[in-house]
PDB file of C-alpha atoms and ligand atoms in Angstrom:
ATOM      1  CA  MET A 595     101.545  98.767  90.391  1.00  0.00           C
ATOM      2  CA  LEU A 596      98.462 100.722  91.361  1.00  0.00           C
ATOM      3  CA  GLN A 597      97.013  99.769  94.751  1.00  0.00           C
ATOM      4  CA  ILE A 598      93.351  98.854  94.606  1.00  0.00           C
ATOM      5  CA  PRO A 599      91.785  99.978  97.884  1.00  0.00           C
ATOM      6  CA  ASP A 600      90.541  97.202 100.183  1.00  0.00           C
ATOM      7  CA  ASP A 601      86.914  98.129  99.784  1.00  0.00           C
ATOM      8  CA  LEU A 602      87.006  97.268  96.082  1.00  0.00           C
ATOM      9  CA  ARG A 603      87.931  93.659  96.822  1.00  0.00           C
ATOM     10  CA  SER A 604      84.269  92.855  96.559  1.00  0.00           C
ATOM     11  CA  ILE A 605      84.487  93.288  92.775  1.00  0.00           C
ATOM     12  CA  PRO A 606      83.423  90.003  91.185  1.00  0.00           C
ATOM     13  CA  ALA A 607      86.481  88.242  89.739  1.00  0.00           C
ATOM     14  CA  ASP A 608      84.610  87.662  86.496  1.00  0.00           C
ATOM     15  CA  HIS A 609      83.685  91.320  86.068  1.00  0.00           C
ATOM     16  CA  GLU A 610      83.674  92.043  82.349  1.00  0.00           C
ATOM     17  CA  VAL A 611      85.050  95.205  80.816  1.00  0.00           C
ATOM     18  CA  PRO A 612      83.233  95.837  77.517  1.00  0.00           C
ATOM     19  CA  GLY A 613      85.046  95.248  74.214  1.00  0.00           C
ATOM     20  CA  TYR A 614      84.956  98.899  73.085  1.00  0.00           C
ATOM     21  CA  LEU A 615      86.787  99.913  76.255  1.00  0.00           C
ATOM     22  CA  ARG A 616      89.353  97.109  76.061  1.00  0.00           C
ATOM     23  CA  ASN A 617      90.012  97.539  72.348  1.00  0.00           C
ATOM     24  CA  THR A 618      89.965 101.322  72.033  1.00  0.00           C
ATOM     25  CA  TYR A 619      90.768 102.771  75.424  1.00  0.00           C
ATOM     26  CA  ASN A 620      92.932 100.171  77.147  1.00  0.00           C
ATOM     27  CA  TRP A 621      95.855 102.630  77.080  1.00  0.00           C
ATOM     28  CA  ALA A 622      93.807 105.411  78.680  1.00  0.00           C
ATOM     29  CA  TYR A 623      91.561 103.686  81.220  1.00  0.00           C
ATOM     30  CA  LEU A 624      92.771 100.156  81.929  1.00  0.00           C
ATOM     31  CA  ASP A 625      96.572 100.284  81.869  1.00  0.00           C
ATOM     32  CA  PRO A 626      97.514 100.973  85.532  1.00  0.00           C
ATOM     33  CA  ARG A 627     100.652 102.964  84.740  1.00  0.00           C
ATOM     34  CA  ASN A 628      98.930 105.245  82.220  1.00  0.00           C
ATOM     35  CA  CYS A 629      95.900 105.686  84.476  1.00  0.00           C
ATOM     36  CA  ARG A 630      98.155 107.032  87.196  1.00  0.00           C
ATOM     37  CA  ILE A 631      99.825 109.471  84.781  1.00  0.00           C
ATOM     38  CA  LEU A 632      96.612 110.651  83.115  1.00  0.00           C
ATOM     39  CA  ASP A 633      94.608 111.163  86.314  1.00  0.00           C
ATOM     40  CA  ASN A 634      96.129 114.567  86.794  1.00  0.00           C
ATOM     41  CA  GLU A 635      94.611 118.037  86.473  1.00  0.00           C
ATOM     42  CA  LEU A 636      97.562 119.270  84.385  1.00  0.00           C
ATOM     43  CA  ILE A 637      97.148 116.489  81.822  1.00  0.00           C
ATOM     44  CA  VAL A 638      93.376 117.028  81.728  1.00  0.00           C
ATOM     45  CA  GLY A 639      94.084 120.699  80.998  1.00  0.00           C
ATOM     46  CA  VAL A 640      96.318 119.777  78.062  1.00  0.00           C
ATOM     47  CA  ILE A 641      93.797 117.254  76.656  1.00  0.00           C
ATOM     48  CA  LEU A 642      91.025 119.848  76.801  1.00  0.00           C
ATOM     49  CA  PHE A 643      93.177 122.653  75.377  1.00  0.00           C
ATOM     50  CA  GLY A 644      93.044 124.657  78.599  1.00  0.00           C
ATOM     51  CA  ASN A 645      89.230 124.579  78.746  1.00  0.00           C
ATOM     52  CA  HIS A 646      88.969 122.171  81.685  1.00  0.00           C
ATOM     53  CA  VAL A 647      88.288 124.765  84.393  1.00  0.00           C
ATOM     54  CA  ARG A 648      85.612 126.502  82.307  1.00  0.00           C
ATOM     55  CA  LEU A 649      83.910 123.214  81.453  1.00  0.00           C
ATOM     56  CA  ARG A 650      84.124 121.892  84.994  1.00  0.00           C
ATOM     57  CA  ASN A 651      82.687 125.133  86.401  1.00  0.00           C
ATOM     58  CA  ALA A 652      79.901 125.087  83.821  1.00  0.00           C
ATOM     59  CA  ALA A 653      78.890 121.603  84.983  1.00  0.00           C
ATOM     60  CA  LEU A 654      79.286 122.477  88.692  1.00  0.00           C
ATOM     61  CA  ALA A 655      77.047 125.512  88.223  1.00  0.00           C
ATOM     62  CA  GLU A 656      74.124 123.091  87.704  1.00  0.00           C
ATOM     63  CA  ILE A 657      74.654 121.480  91.142  1.00  0.00           C
ATOM     64  CA  LYS A 658      73.587 122.930  94.474  1.00  0.00           C
ATOM     65  CA  THR A 659      74.410 122.182  98.111  1.00  0.00           C
ATOM     66  CA  GLY A 660      72.275 119.411  99.568  1.00  0.00           C
ATOM     67  CA  GLN A 661      71.332 117.822  96.235  1.00  0.00           C
ATOM     68  CA  SER A 662      71.598 114.162  95.292  1.00  0.00           C
ATOM     69  CA  VAL A 663      73.868 113.606  92.287  1.00  0.00           C
ATOM     70  CA  LEU A 664      74.416 110.562  90.106  1.00  0.00           C
ATOM     71  CA  GLN A 665      77.781 110.600  88.302  1.00  0.00           C
ATOM     72  CA  ALA A 666      77.787 108.364  85.217  1.00  0.00           C
ATOM     73  CA  ALA A 667      81.537 107.592  85.131  1.00  0.00           C
ATOM     74  CA  HIS A 668      84.841 108.490  86.723  1.00  0.00           C
ATOM     75  CA  VAL A 669      86.540 111.623  85.406  1.00  0.00           C
ATOM     76  CA  TYR A 670      90.271 112.275  85.579  1.00  0.00           C
ATOM     77  CA  GLY A 671      91.415 115.288  87.608  1.00  0.00           C
ATOM     78  CA  THR A 672      89.456 117.102  90.292  1.00  0.00           C
ATOM     79  CA  TYR A 673      85.937 117.091  88.830  1.00  0.00           C
ATOM     80  CA  ILE A 674      84.642 114.246  91.029  1.00  0.00           C
ATOM     81  CA  PRO A 675      85.814 115.630  94.418  1.00  0.00           C
ATOM     82  CA  GLU A 676      84.595 119.078  93.359  1.00  0.00           C
ATOM     83  CA  VAL A 677      81.101 117.640  92.840  1.00  0.00           C
ATOM     84  CA  ALA A 678      81.297 115.970  96.260  1.00  0.00           C
ATOM     85  CA  LYS A 679      82.355 119.268  97.875  1.00  0.00           C
ATOM     86  CA  ARG A 680      79.620 121.116  96.026  1.00  0.00           C
ATOM     87  CA  VAL A 681      76.745 118.917  97.296  1.00  0.00           C
ATOM     88  CA  GLY A 682      78.356 118.818 100.757  1.00  0.00           C
ATOM     89  CA  PRO A 683      77.508 116.460 103.620  1.00  0.00           C
ATOM     90  CA  THR A 684      73.807 117.342 103.392  1.00  0.00           C
ATOM     91  CA  GLY A 685      73.749 116.010  99.843  1.00  0.00           C
ATOM     92  CA  SER A 686      74.909 112.777  98.249  1.00  0.00           C
ATOM     93  CA  LEU A 687      77.076 111.686  95.355  1.00  0.00           C
ATOM     94  CA  ASP A 688      76.614 108.275  93.729  1.00  0.00           C
ATOM     95  CA  CYS A 689      79.436 107.555  91.245  1.00  0.00           C
ATOM     96  CA  MET A 690      79.580 104.671  88.792  1.00  0.00           C
ATOM     97  CA  ASP A 691      82.256 103.313  86.552  1.00  0.00           C
ATOM     98  CA  ILE A 692      82.376 100.151  84.507  1.00  0.00           C
ATOM     99  CA  ALA A 693      86.128  99.531  85.005  1.00  0.00           C
ATOM    100  CA  PRO A 694      87.352  98.330  88.426  1.00  0.00           C
ATOM    101  CA  ILE A 695      90.579 100.337  88.241  1.00  0.00           C
ATOM    102  CA  GLN A 696      88.646 103.521  87.459  1.00  0.00           C
ATOM    103  CA  ALA A 697      86.207 102.854  90.279  1.00  0.00           C
ATOM    104  CA  ALA A 698      89.233 102.463  92.548  1.00  0.00           C
ATOM    105  CA  LEU A 699      90.751 105.777  91.433  1.00  0.00           C
ATOM    106  CA  CYS A 700      87.403 107.461  91.936  1.00  0.00           C
ATOM    107  CA  ARG A 701      86.918 106.008  95.406  1.00  0.00           C
ATOM    108  CA  ARG A 702      90.394 107.059  96.424  1.00  0.00           C
ATOM    109  CA  LYS A 703      89.552 110.690  95.600  1.00  0.00           C
ATOM    110  CA  LEU A 704      86.446 110.545  97.771  1.00  0.00           C
ATOM    111  CA  ARG A 705      88.084 109.279 100.962  1.00  0.00           C
ATOM    112  CA  GLY A 706      86.822 111.136 104.007  1.00  0.00           C
ATOM    113  CA  MET A 707      83.584 112.099 102.229  1.00  0.00           C
ATOM    114  CA  PRO A 708      81.000 109.641 103.579  1.00  0.00           C
ATOM    115  CA  HIS A 709      78.207 111.277 101.578  1.00  0.00           C
ATOM    116  CA  ALA A 710      79.904 110.015  98.381  1.00  0.00           C
ATOM    117  CA  ARG A 711      79.959 106.414  97.181  1.00  0.00           C
ATOM    118  CA  VAL A 712      81.404 104.595  94.188  1.00  0.00           C
ATOM    119  CA  ARG A 713      80.048 101.453  92.572  1.00  0.00           C
ATOM    120  CA  LEU A 714      80.894  99.293  89.645  1.00  0.00           C
ATOM    121  CA  ALA A 715      78.131  99.711  87.065  1.00  0.00           C
ATOM    122  CA  ASP A 716      77.402 100.379  83.424  1.00  0.00           C
ATOM    123  CA  ALA A 717      75.988 103.867  82.877  1.00  0.00           C
ATOM    124  CA  SER A 718      73.286 102.312  80.690  1.00  0.00           C
ATOM    125  CA  LYS A 719      72.106 100.326  83.752  1.00  0.00           C
ATOM    126  CA  PRO A 720      72.393 102.861  86.538  1.00  0.00           C
ATOM    127  CA  GLY A 721      69.960 101.221  88.987  1.00  0.00           C
ATOM    128  CA  ASN A 722      66.673 102.479  90.365  1.00  0.00           C
ATOM    129  CA  GLY A 723      67.655 105.638  92.247  1.00  0.00           C
ATOM    130  CA  ILE A 724      66.137 109.026  91.495  1.00  0.00           C
ATOM    131  CA  TYR A 725      68.406 112.070  91.691  1.00  0.00           C
ATOM    132  CA  ASP A 726      68.229 115.862  91.625  1.00  0.00           C
ATOM    133  CA  VAL A 727      71.115 115.970  89.157  1.00  0.00           C
ATOM    134  CA  VAL A 728      72.558 113.346  86.820  1.00  0.00           C
ATOM    135  CA  SER A 729      76.014 114.242  85.514  1.00  0.00           C
ATOM    136  CA  CYS A 730      77.538 112.695  82.395  1.00  0.00           C
ATOM    137  CA  TYR A 731      80.946 114.274  81.817  1.00  0.00           C
ATOM    138  CA  PHE A 732      82.813 113.372  78.596  1.00  0.00           C
ATOM    139  CA  LEU A 733      81.474 109.823  78.530  1.00  0.00           C
ATOM    140  CA  LEU A 734      79.229 109.793  75.448  1.00  0.00           C
ATOM    141  CA  HIS A 735      81.975 110.399  72.876  1.00  0.00           C
ATOM    142  CA  GLU A 736      83.817 107.325  74.134  1.00  0.00           C
ATOM    143  CA  VAL A 737      81.047 104.769  73.651  1.00  0.00           C
ATOM    144  CA  PRO A 738      79.493 103.245  70.498  1.00  0.00           C
ATOM    145  CA  ASP A 739      76.383 104.951  69.144  1.00  0.00           C
ATOM    146  CA  ASP A 740      73.859 102.345  70.331  1.00  0.00           C
ATOM    147  CA  LEU A 741      75.312 102.646  73.824  1.00  0.00           C
ATOM    148  CA  LYS A 742      75.132 106.465  73.648  1.00  0.00           C
ATOM    149  CA  GLN A 743      71.380 106.079  73.161  1.00  0.00           C
ATOM    150  CA  ALA A 744      71.027 103.506  75.928  1.00  0.00           C
ATOM    151  CA  ILE A 745      73.022 105.683  78.347  1.00  0.00           C
ATOM    152  CA  VAL A 746      71.129 108.912  77.614  1.00  0.00           C
ATOM    153  CA  THR A 747      67.776 107.103  77.873  1.00  0.00           C
ATOM    154  CA  ALA A 748      68.716 105.367  81.145  1.00  0.00           C
ATOM    155  CA  LEU A 749      70.202 108.498  82.735  1.00  0.00           C
ATOM    156  CA  LEU A 750      67.163 110.635  81.854  1.00  0.00           C
ATOM    157  CA  GLN A 751      64.960 108.065  83.600  1.00  0.00           C
ATOM    158  CA  ARG A 752      66.881 108.679  86.829  1.00  0.00           C
ATOM    159  CA  VAL A 753      66.114 112.440  86.947  1.00  0.00           C
ATOM    160  CA  ALA A 754      63.612 113.589  89.603  1.00  0.00           C
ATOM    161  CA  PRO A 755      60.694 115.855  88.625  1.00  0.00           C
ATOM    162  CA  GLY A 756      62.195 119.360  88.405  1.00  0.00           C
ATOM    163  CA  GLY A 757      65.707 117.856  88.417  1.00  0.00           C
ATOM    164  CA  ARG A 758      68.206 117.910  85.591  1.00  0.00           C
ATOM    165  CA  ALA A 759      70.648 115.872  83.583  1.00  0.00           C
ATOM    166  CA  VAL A 760      73.871 117.647  82.663  1.00  0.00           C
ATOM    167  CA  PHE A 761      75.945 116.417  79.731  1.00  0.00           C
ATOM    168  CA  VAL A 762      79.353 117.887  78.943  1.00  0.00           C
ATOM    169  CA  ASP A 763      81.066 116.503  75.865  1.00  0.00           C
ATOM    170  CA  TYR A 764      82.533 117.142  72.441  1.00  0.00           C
ATOM    171  CA  HIS A 765      80.474 118.954  69.780  1.00  0.00           C
ATOM    172  CA  ARG A 766      80.891 119.951  66.143  1.00  0.00           C
ATOM    173  CA  PRO A 767      83.466 122.782  65.890  1.00  0.00           C
ATOM    174  CA  ALA A 768      82.524 125.887  63.903  1.00  0.00           C
ATOM    175  CA  ARG A 769      83.127 125.483  60.158  1.00  0.00           C
ATOM    176  CA  LEU A 770      86.223 127.701  60.116  1.00  0.00           C
ATOM    177  CA  HIS A 771      87.600 126.572  63.477  1.00  0.00           C
ATOM    178  CA  PRO A 772      91.402 126.286  63.047  1.00  0.00           C
ATOM    179  CA  LEU A 773      91.448 122.995  64.991  1.00  0.00           C
ATOM    180  CA  ARG A 774      88.553 121.341  63.154  1.00  0.00           C
ATOM    181  CA  GLY A 775      90.847 119.259  60.927  1.00  0.00           C
ATOM    182  CA  PHE A 776      93.023 118.351  63.900  1.00  0.00           C
ATOM    183  CA  TYR A 777      90.052 117.057  65.884  1.00  0.00           C
ATOM    184  CA  ARG A 778      88.740 115.100  62.898  1.00  0.00           C
ATOM    185  CA  LYS A 779      92.091 113.316  62.491  1.00  0.00           C
ATOM    186  CA  LEU A 780      92.461 112.773  66.225  1.00  0.00           C
ATOM    187  CA  PHE A 781      89.018 111.195  66.468  1.00  0.00           C
ATOM    188  CA  GLU A 782      89.528 109.062  63.365  1.00  0.00           C
ATOM    189  CA  ARG A 783      92.774 107.690  64.794  1.00  0.00           C
ATOM    190  CA  LEU A 784      92.117 107.476  68.525  1.00  0.00           C
ATOM    191  CA  GLU A 785      88.454 108.082  69.365  1.00  0.00           C
ATOM    192  CA  PRO A 786      86.310 106.303  66.766  1.00  0.00           C
ATOM    193  CA  PHE A 787      82.994 106.929  68.572  1.00  0.00           C
ATOM    194  CA  ALA A 788      83.529 110.680  68.961  1.00  0.00           C
ATOM    195  CA  LEU A 789      82.769 111.934  65.448  1.00  0.00           C
ATOM    196  CA  SER A 790      79.079 111.105  65.722  1.00  0.00           C
ATOM    197  CA  MET A 791      78.876 113.782  68.437  1.00  0.00           C
ATOM    198  CA  TRP A 792      79.319 116.259  65.554  1.00  0.00           C
ATOM    199  CA  ASP A 793      76.150 115.101  63.801  1.00  0.00           C
ATOM    200  CA  THR A 794      73.780 114.081  66.553  1.00  0.00           C
ATOM    201  CA  GLU A 795      72.255 116.283  69.219  1.00  0.00           C
ATOM    202  CA  ILE A 796      72.318 114.739  72.687  1.00  0.00           C
ATOM    203  CA  ARG A 797      68.578 115.452  73.007  1.00  0.00           C
ATOM    204  CA  ASP A 798      68.009 113.180  70.010  1.00  0.00           C
ATOM    205  CA  MET A 799      69.971 110.298  71.574  1.00  0.00           C
ATOM    206  CA  GLY A 800      67.490 109.490  74.332  1.00  0.00           C
ATOM    207  CA  ALA A 801      63.910 108.283  74.374  1.00  0.00           C
ATOM    208  CA  ASP A 802      61.372 110.481  76.181  1.00  0.00           C
ATOM    209  CA  SER A 803      63.232 113.741  75.516  1.00  0.00           C
ATOM    210  CA  ALA A 804      59.824 115.469  75.275  1.00  0.00           C
ATOM    211  CA  SER A 805      59.510 115.246  79.079  1.00  0.00           C
ATOM    212  CA  PHE A 806      62.452 117.652  79.401  1.00  0.00           C
ATOM    213  CA  GLU A 807      63.282 121.284  78.660  1.00  0.00           C
ATOM    214  CA  TRP A 808      66.596 121.322  76.821  1.00  0.00           C
ATOM    215  CA  SER A 809      69.313 123.960  76.639  1.00  0.00           C
ATOM    216  CA  LYS A 810      72.717 123.871  75.007  1.00  0.00           C
ATOM    217  CA  GLN A 811      75.789 126.047  75.425  1.00  0.00           C
ATOM    218  CA  THR A 812      78.929 125.602  73.334  1.00  0.00           C
ATOM    219  CA  PHE A 813      82.529 126.440  74.216  1.00  0.00           C
ATOM    220  CA  PHE A 814      85.839 126.996  72.416  1.00  0.00           C
ATOM    221  CA  GLY A 815      84.301 127.694  69.001  1.00  0.00           C
ATOM    222  CA  GLY A 816      81.855 124.807  69.229  1.00  0.00           C
ATOM    223  CA  VAL A 817      84.394 122.114  70.168  1.00  0.00           C
ATOM    224  CA  TYR A 818      82.625 121.407  73.463  1.00  0.00           C
ATOM    225  CA  GLN A 819      79.030 121.509  74.623  1.00  0.00           C
ATOM    226  CA  LYS A 820      77.068 121.568  77.844  1.00  0.00           C
ATOM    227  CA  VAL A 821      73.554 120.275  77.428  1.00  0.00           C
ATOM    228  CA  VAL A 822      71.059 120.541  80.270  1.00  0.00           C
ATOM    229  CA  ALA A 823      67.822 118.559  80.253  1.00  0.00           C
ATOM    230  CA  ARG A 824      65.428 119.756  82.981  1.00  0.00           C
ATOM    231  CA  ARG A 825      62.584 117.382  83.705  1.00  0.00           C
ATOM    232  CA  ILE A 826      59.293 119.223  83.448  1.00  0.00           C
ATOM    233  CA  ALA A 827      57.795 118.940  86.939  1.00  0.00           C
TER     234      ALA A 827
HETATM  235  C1  SAM B 493      84.040 109.724  81.695  1.00  0.00           C
HETATM  236  S1  SAM B 493      84.903 109.003  80.411  1.00  0.00           S
HETATM  237  C2  SAM B 493      86.046 110.238  79.877  1.00  0.00           C
HETATM  238  C3  SAM B 493      86.456 111.257  80.828  1.00  0.00           C
HETATM  239  C4  SAM B 493      87.491 112.219  80.380  1.00  0.00           C
HETATM  240  N1  SAM B 493      88.296 111.796  79.250  1.00  0.00           N
HETATM  241  C5  SAM B 493      88.342 112.505  81.559  1.00  0.00           C
HETATM  242  O1  SAM B 493      88.593 111.645  82.358  1.00  0.00           O
HETATM  243  O2  SAM B 493      88.708 113.654  81.721  1.00  0.00           O
HETATM  244  C6  SAM B 493      86.021 107.848  81.050  1.00  0.00           C
HETATM  245  C7  SAM B 493      85.458 106.833  81.991  1.00  0.00           C
HETATM  246  O3  SAM B 493      84.288 106.236  81.492  1.00  0.00           O
HETATM  247  C8  SAM B 493      84.264 104.882  81.919  1.00  0.00           C
HETATM  248  N2  SAM B 493      83.267 104.171  81.134  1.00  0.00           N
HETATM  249  C9  SAM B 493      83.316 103.800  79.845  1.00  0.00           C
HETATM  250  N3  SAM B 493      82.181 103.183  79.468  1.00  0.00           N
HETATM  251  C10 SAM B 493      81.357 103.197  80.560  1.00  0.00           C
HETATM  252  C11 SAM B 493      80.042 102.735  80.810  1.00  0.00           C
HETATM  253  N4  SAM B 493      79.316 102.140  79.865  1.00  0.00           N
HETATM  254  N5  SAM B 493      79.527 102.914  82.037  1.00  0.00           N
HETATM  255  C12 SAM B 493      80.248 103.517  83.018  1.00  0.00           C
HETATM  256  N6  SAM B 493      81.501 103.959  82.840  1.00  0.00           N
HETATM  257  C13 SAM B 493      82.054 103.818  81.626  1.00  0.00           C
HETATM  258  C14 SAM B 493      85.704 104.441  81.740  1.00  0.00           C
HETATM  259  O4  SAM B 493      86.004 103.291  82.491  1.00  0.00           O
HETATM  260  C15 SAM B 493      86.451 105.681  82.216  1.00  0.00           C
HETATM  261  O5  SAM B 493      86.747 105.643  83.572  1.00  0.00           O
END
């Protein structure tokens, strides 16, 4: 059984995990045994078809030493501690996750890094802080469409003037991509909220997108995207 670190004992006993997470992703994010197996850089590499280092580096390239970063949810593998290392002790990292077990895994990775903290929160209600960078890494495809909009809107509100929000997620593969059919089937069977990422631009998910300059880069024949929204100062 996974050990929950002492400092997560403050989690309210009645903390609710949303239905979409319980019903669709229990096996991936709530089952303690599977969480332990999946939270591994090798497995992340397999899930992302070997693109994990490229995608992680693309997101990290948007973060500088000394900045304040809000992380919308826990990410399996080394992404979270890499962000903490990147901002360094002169910066800060504020991580959220909605699931206690995921918050625990995240906190465990950040031991010995006092400039990083982890809290239990819904990414659509991230609090009142303002950050240089807001990072949302492979979260949107796992939540229902109305929540995608609420999350993008709420995260954009947390970006400082001149700061940026960085979204890395799935995207519509090129028309002749050999894995397009595979991804469609995979999403239909296992990830029912992912297919809408093929039809909707992230910039169109949030309110107030006109206050930002948007850029998009795709990877692996369009399967993945990095979208950066820079708040016009
Ligand atoms: C970031 S996403 C997917 C990451 C990716 N598959 C990986 O780990 O490599 C997975 C995390 O999102 C969390 N999550 C789901 N809905 C959330 C929400 N509304 N707010 C915050 N965290 C959420 C889950 O508990 C889980 O830890």
